[in-house]
mmCIF file of C-alpha atoms and ligand atoms in Angstrom:
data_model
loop_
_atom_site.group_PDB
_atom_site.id
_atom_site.type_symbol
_atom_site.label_atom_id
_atom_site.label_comp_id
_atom_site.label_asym_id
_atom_site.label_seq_id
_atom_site.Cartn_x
_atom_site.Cartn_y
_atom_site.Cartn_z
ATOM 1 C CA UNK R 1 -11.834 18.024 15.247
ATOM 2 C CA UNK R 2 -10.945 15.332 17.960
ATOM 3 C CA UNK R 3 -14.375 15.448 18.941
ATOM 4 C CA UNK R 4 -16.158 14.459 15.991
ATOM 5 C CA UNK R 5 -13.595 11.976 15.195
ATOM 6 C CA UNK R 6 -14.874 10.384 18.660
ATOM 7 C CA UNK R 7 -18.189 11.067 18.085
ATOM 8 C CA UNK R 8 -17.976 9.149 14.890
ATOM 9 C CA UNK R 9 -15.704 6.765 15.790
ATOM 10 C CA UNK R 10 -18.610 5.570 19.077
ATOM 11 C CA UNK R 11 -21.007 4.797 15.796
ATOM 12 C CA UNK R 12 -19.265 2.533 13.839
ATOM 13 C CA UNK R 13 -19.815 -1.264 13.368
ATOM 14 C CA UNK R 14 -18.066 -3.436 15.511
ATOM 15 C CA UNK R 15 -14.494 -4.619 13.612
ATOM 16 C CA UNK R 16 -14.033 -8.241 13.346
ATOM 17 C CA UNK R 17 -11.204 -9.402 16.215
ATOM 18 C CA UNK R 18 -8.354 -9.529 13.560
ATOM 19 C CA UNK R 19 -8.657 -5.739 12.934
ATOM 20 C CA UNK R 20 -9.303 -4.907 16.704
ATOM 21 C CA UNK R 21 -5.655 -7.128 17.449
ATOM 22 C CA UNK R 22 -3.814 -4.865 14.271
ATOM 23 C CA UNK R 23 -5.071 -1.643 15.930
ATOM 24 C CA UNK R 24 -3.769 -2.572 19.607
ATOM 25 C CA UNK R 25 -0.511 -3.902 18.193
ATOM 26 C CA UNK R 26 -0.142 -0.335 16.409
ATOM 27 C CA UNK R 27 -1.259 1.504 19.372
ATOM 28 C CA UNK R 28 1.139 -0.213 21.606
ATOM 29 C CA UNK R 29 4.013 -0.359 19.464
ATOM 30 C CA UNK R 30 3.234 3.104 17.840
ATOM 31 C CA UNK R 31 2.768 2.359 14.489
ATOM 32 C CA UNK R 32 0.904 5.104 12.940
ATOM 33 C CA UNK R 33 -1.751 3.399 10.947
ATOM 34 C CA UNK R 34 -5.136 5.665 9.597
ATOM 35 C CA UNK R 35 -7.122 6.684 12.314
ATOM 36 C CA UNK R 36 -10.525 5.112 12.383
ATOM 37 C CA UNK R 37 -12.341 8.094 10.968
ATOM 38 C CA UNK R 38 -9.852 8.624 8.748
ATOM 39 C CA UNK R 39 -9.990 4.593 7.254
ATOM 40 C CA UNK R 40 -13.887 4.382 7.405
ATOM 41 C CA UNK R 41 -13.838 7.460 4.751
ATOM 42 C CA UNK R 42 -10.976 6.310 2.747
ATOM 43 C CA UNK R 43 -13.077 3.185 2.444
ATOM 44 C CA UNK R 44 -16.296 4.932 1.616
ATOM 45 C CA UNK R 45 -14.410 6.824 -0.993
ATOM 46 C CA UNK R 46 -12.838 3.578 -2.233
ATOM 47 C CA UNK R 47 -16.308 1.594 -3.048
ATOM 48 C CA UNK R 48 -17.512 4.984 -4.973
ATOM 49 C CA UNK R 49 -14.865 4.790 -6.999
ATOM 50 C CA UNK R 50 -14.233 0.654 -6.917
ATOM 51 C CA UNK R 51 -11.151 0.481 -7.608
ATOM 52 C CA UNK R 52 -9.806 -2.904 -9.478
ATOM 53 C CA UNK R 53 -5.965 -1.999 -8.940
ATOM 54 C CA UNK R 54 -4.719 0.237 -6.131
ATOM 55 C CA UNK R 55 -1.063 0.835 -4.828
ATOM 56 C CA UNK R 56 -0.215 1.681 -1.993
ATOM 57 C CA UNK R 57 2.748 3.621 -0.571
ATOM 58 C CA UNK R 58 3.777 3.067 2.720
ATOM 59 C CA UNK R 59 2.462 -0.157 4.438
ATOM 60 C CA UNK R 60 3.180 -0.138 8.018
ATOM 61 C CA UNK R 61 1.935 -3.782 9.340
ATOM 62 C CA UNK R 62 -0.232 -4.174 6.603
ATOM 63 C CA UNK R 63 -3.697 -2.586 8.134
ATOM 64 C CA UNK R 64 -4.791 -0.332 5.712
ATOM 65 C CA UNK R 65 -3.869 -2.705 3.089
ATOM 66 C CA UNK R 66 -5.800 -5.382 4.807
ATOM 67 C CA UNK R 67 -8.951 -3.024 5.131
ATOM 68 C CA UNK R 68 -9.270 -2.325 1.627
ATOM 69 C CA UNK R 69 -8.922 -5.663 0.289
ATOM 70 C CA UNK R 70 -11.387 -6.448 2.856
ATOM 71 C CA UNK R 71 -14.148 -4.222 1.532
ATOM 72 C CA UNK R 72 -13.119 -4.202 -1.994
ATOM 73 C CA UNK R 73 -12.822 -8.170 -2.365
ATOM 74 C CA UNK R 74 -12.448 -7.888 -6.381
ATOM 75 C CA UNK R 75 -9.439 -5.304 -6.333
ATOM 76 C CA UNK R 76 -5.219 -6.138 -5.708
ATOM 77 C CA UNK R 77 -3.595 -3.949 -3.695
ATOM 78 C CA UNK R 78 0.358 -3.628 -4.154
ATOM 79 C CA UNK R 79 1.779 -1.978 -1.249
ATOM 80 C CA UNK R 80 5.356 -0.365 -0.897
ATOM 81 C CA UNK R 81 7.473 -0.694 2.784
ATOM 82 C CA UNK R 82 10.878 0.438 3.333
ATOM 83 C CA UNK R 83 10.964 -0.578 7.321
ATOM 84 C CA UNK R 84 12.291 -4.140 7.339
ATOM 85 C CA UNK R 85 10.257 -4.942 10.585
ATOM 86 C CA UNK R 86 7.389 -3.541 9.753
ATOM 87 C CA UNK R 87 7.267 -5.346 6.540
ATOM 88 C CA UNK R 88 8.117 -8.657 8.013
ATOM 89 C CA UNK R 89 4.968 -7.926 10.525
ATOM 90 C CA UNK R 90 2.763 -6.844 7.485
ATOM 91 C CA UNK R 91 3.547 -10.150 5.627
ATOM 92 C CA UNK R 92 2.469 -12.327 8.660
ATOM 93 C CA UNK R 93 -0.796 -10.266 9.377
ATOM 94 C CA UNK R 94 -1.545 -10.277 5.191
ATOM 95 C CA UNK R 95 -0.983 -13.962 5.811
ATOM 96 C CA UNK R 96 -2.868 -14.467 8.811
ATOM 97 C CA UNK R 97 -5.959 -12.067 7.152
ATOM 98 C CA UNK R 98 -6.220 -14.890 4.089
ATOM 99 C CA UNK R 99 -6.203 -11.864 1.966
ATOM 100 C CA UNK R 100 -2.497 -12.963 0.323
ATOM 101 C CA UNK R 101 -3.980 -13.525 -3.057
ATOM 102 C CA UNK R 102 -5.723 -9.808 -3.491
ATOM 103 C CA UNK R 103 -2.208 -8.561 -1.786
ATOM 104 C CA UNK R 104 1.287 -7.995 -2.915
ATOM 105 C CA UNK R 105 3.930 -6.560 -0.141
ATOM 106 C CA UNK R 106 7.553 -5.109 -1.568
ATOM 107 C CA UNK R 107 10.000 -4.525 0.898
ATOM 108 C CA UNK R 108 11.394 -1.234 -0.906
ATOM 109 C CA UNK R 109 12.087 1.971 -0.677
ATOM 110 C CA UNK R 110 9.449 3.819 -3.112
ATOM 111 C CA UNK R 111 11.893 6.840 -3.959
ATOM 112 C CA UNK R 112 14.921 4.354 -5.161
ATOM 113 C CA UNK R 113 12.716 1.288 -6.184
ATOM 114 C CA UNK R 114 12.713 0.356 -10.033
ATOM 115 C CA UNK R 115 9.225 1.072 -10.825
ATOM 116 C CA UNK R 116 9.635 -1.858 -13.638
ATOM 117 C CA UNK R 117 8.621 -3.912 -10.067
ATOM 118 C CA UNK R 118 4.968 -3.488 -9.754
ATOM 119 C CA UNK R 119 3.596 -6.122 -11.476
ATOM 120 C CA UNK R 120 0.416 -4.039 -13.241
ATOM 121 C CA UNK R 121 1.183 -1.742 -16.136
ATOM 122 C CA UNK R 122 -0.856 1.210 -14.717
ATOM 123 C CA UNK R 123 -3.684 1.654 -11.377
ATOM 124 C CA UNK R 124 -6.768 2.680 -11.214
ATOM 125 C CA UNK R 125 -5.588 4.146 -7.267
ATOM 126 C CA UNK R 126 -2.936 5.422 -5.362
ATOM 127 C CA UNK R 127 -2.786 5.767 -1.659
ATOM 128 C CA UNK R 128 0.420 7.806 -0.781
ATOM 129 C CA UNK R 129 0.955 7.637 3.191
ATOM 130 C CA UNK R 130 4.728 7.236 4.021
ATOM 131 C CA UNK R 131 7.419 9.775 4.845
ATOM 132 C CA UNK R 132 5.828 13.171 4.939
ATOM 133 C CA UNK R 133 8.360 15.554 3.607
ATOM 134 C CA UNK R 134 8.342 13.591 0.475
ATOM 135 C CA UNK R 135 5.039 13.596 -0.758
ATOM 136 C CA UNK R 136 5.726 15.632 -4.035
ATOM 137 C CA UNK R 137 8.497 12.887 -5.144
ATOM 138 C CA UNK R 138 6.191 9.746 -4.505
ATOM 139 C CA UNK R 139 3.239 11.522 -6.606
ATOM 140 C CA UNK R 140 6.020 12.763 -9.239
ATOM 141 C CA UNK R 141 7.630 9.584 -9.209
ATOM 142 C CA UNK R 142 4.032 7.320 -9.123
ATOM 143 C CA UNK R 143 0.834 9.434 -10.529
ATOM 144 C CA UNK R 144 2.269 8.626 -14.021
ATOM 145 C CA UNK R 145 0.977 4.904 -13.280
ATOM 146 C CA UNK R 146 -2.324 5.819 -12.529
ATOM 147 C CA UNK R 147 -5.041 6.144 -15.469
ATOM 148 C CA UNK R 148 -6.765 9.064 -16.573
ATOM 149 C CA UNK R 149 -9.751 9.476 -14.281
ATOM 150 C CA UNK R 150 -8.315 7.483 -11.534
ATOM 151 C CA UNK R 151 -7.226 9.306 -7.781
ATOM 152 C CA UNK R 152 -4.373 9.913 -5.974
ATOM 153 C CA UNK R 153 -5.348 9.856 -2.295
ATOM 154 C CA UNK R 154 -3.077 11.076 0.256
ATOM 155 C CA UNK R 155 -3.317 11.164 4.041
ATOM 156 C CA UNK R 156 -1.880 13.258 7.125
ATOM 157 C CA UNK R 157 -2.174 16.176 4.870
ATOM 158 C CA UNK R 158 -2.616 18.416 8.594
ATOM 159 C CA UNK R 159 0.142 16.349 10.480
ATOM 160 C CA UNK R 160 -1.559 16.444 13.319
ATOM 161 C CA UNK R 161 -1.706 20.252 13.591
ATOM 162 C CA UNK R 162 1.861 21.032 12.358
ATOM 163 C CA UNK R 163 0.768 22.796 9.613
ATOM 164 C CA UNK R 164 -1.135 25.081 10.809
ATOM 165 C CA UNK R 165 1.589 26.172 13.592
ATOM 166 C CA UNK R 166 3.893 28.940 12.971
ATOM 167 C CA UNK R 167 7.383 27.449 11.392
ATOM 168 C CA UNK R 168 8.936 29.081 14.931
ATOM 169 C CA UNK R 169 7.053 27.128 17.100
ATOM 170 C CA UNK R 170 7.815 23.634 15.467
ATOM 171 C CA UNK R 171 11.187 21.500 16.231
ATOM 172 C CA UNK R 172 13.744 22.053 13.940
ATOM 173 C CA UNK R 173 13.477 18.602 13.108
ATOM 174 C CA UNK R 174 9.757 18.845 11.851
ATOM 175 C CA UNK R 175 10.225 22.330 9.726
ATOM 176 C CA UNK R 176 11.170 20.977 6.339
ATOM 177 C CA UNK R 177 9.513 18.079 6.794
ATOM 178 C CA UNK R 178 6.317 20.391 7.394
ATOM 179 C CA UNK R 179 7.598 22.897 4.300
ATOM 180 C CA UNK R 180 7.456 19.949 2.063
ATOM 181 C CA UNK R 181 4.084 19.114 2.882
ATOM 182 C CA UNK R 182 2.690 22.769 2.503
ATOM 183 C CA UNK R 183 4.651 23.205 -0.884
ATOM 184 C CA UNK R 184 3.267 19.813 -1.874
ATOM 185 C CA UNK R 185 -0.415 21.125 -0.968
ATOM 186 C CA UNK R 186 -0.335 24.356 -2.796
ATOM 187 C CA UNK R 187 1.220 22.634 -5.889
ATOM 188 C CA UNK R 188 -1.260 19.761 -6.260
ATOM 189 C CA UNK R 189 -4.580 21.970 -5.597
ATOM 190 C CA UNK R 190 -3.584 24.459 -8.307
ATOM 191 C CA UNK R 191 -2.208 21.822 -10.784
ATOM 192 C CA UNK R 192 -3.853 21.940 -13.669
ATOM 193 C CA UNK R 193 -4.277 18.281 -14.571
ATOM 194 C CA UNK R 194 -5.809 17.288 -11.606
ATOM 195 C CA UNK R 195 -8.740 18.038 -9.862
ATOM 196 C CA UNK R 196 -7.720 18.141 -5.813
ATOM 197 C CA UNK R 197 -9.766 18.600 -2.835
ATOM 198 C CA UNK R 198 -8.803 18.489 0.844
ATOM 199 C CA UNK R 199 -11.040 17.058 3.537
ATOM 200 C CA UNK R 200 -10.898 17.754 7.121
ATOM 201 C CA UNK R 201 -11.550 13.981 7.814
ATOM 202 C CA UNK R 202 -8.900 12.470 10.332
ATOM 203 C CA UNK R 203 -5.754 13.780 10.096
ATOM 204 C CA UNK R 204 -6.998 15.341 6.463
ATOM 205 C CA UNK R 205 -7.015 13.626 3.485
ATOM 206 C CA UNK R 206 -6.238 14.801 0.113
ATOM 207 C CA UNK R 207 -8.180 13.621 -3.441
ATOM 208 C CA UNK R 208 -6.462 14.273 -6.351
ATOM 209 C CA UNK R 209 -8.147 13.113 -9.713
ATOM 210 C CA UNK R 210 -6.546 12.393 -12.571
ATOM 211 C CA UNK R 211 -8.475 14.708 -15.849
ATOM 212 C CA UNK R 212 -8.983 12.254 -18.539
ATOM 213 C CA UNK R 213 -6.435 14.593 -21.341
HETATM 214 N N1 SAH H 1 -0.752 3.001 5.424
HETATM 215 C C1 SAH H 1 -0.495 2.447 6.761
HETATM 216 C C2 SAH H 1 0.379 3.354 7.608
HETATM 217 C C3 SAH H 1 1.668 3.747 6.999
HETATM 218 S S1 SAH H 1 2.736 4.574 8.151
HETATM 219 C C4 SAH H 1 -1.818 2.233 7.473
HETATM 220 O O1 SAH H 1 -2.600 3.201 7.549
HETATM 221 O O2 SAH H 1 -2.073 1.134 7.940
HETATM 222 C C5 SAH H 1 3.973 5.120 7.037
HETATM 223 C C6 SAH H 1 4.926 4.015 6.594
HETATM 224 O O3 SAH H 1 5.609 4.500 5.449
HETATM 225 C C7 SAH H 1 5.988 3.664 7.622
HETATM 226 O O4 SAH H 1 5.897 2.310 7.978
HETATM 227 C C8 SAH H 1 7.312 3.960 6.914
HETATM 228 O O5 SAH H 1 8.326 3.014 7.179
HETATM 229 C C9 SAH H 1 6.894 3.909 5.442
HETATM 230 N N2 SAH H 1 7.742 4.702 4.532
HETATM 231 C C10 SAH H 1 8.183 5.969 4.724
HETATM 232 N N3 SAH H 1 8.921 6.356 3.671
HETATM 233 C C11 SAH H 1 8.920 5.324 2.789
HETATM 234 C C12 SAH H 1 9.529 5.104 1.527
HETATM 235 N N4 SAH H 1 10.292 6.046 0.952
HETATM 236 N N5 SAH H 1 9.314 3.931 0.892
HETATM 237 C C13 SAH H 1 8.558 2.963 1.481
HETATM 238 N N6 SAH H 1 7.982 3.107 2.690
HETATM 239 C C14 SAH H 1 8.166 4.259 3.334
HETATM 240 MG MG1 MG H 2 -1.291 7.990 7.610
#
């Protein structure tokens, strides 16, 4: 898997100098924003579907905010972070990117936040990619605000590995964390109003689509 994701990641276009500064401040301070192979399909998936209103959960320092309003220049992204320093660091790069009109930051936690704070009534996307162990209460808690044929997209649906390794094996710390996710997989690919598929792009990335009831 590592491989490819090198392989691809030697052929892609040069990233302006902002985006190349956001990666090495996440590598050195180990933030863990999308992978590159990971954010180039994201993207690709994103201008299929062109999103005009996508919200994001989990921000980090703003980078995969930043990339999407990038290459989707007509859409707003609201984006949800709990981590007070991270968030002040995602409002300066948002600021520094001159992307502040396309995006709004809320310093929140998603799980307790009053959803009567997003300022759009419903979006056409979701991106869930913040605590792990919790994805079935951010896309219980949010999918209800996207429209009928919009996605849910989720990433580090492998986490790194861990979900493939025997429960055993993992620290004790990383077992329900892990459980979550694998309950949260095996519930959203057999739900019956959505249509889900997993790739094995980056750290895997999960597409749930809303059925137009
Ligand atoms: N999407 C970003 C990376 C996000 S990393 C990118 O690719 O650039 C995950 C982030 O989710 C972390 O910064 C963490 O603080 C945040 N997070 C985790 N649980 C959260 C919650 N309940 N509410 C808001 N943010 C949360
Ligand atoms: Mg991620």
């Amino acid at each position: 898997m590592d491989t490819y994701n090198s392989y691809i990641a030697g052929l892609q276009k040069k990233k302006n100098a902002f985006i190349i500064e956001m990666e090495e401040y996440a590598e050195q301070e180990n933030v863990p924003i999308m992978d590159s192979s990971s954010i180039e399909t994201f993207l690709g998936l994103l201008s299929i579907q062109k999103p005009s209103t996508v919200l994001e959960i989990g921000s980090a320092i703003g980078y995969s905010a930043i990339r999407m309003a990038q290459s989707l220049p007509d859409a707003t992204i609201t984006t949800i972070e709990r981590d007070a320093e991270r968030y002040e660091k995602a409002v300066d790069y948002i600021q520094a990117s001159g992307l502040g009109d396309q995006i709004q930051i809320i310093e929140a936690d998603a799980l307790n936040m009053d959803i009567e704070r997003l300022s759009e009534e419903s979006f056409d996307a979701l991106f869930i990619d913040a605590a792990k162990g919790q994805y079935k209460r951010f896309f219980e808690k949010y999918s209800p605000k996207v429209k009928s044929g919009g996605v849910i997209y989720c990433d580090n649906m492998f986490m790194h590995g861990m979900v493939l390794q025997d429960n055993v094996d993992l620290h004790r710390r990383k077992r329900s964390m892990i459980r979550n996710l694998k309950e949260f997989t095996i519930w959203i690919m057999s739900h019956p109003d959505f249509n889900t598929s997993l790739l094995p792009v980056g750290d895997g990335i999960l597409i749930a689509i809303k059925k137009e009831l």
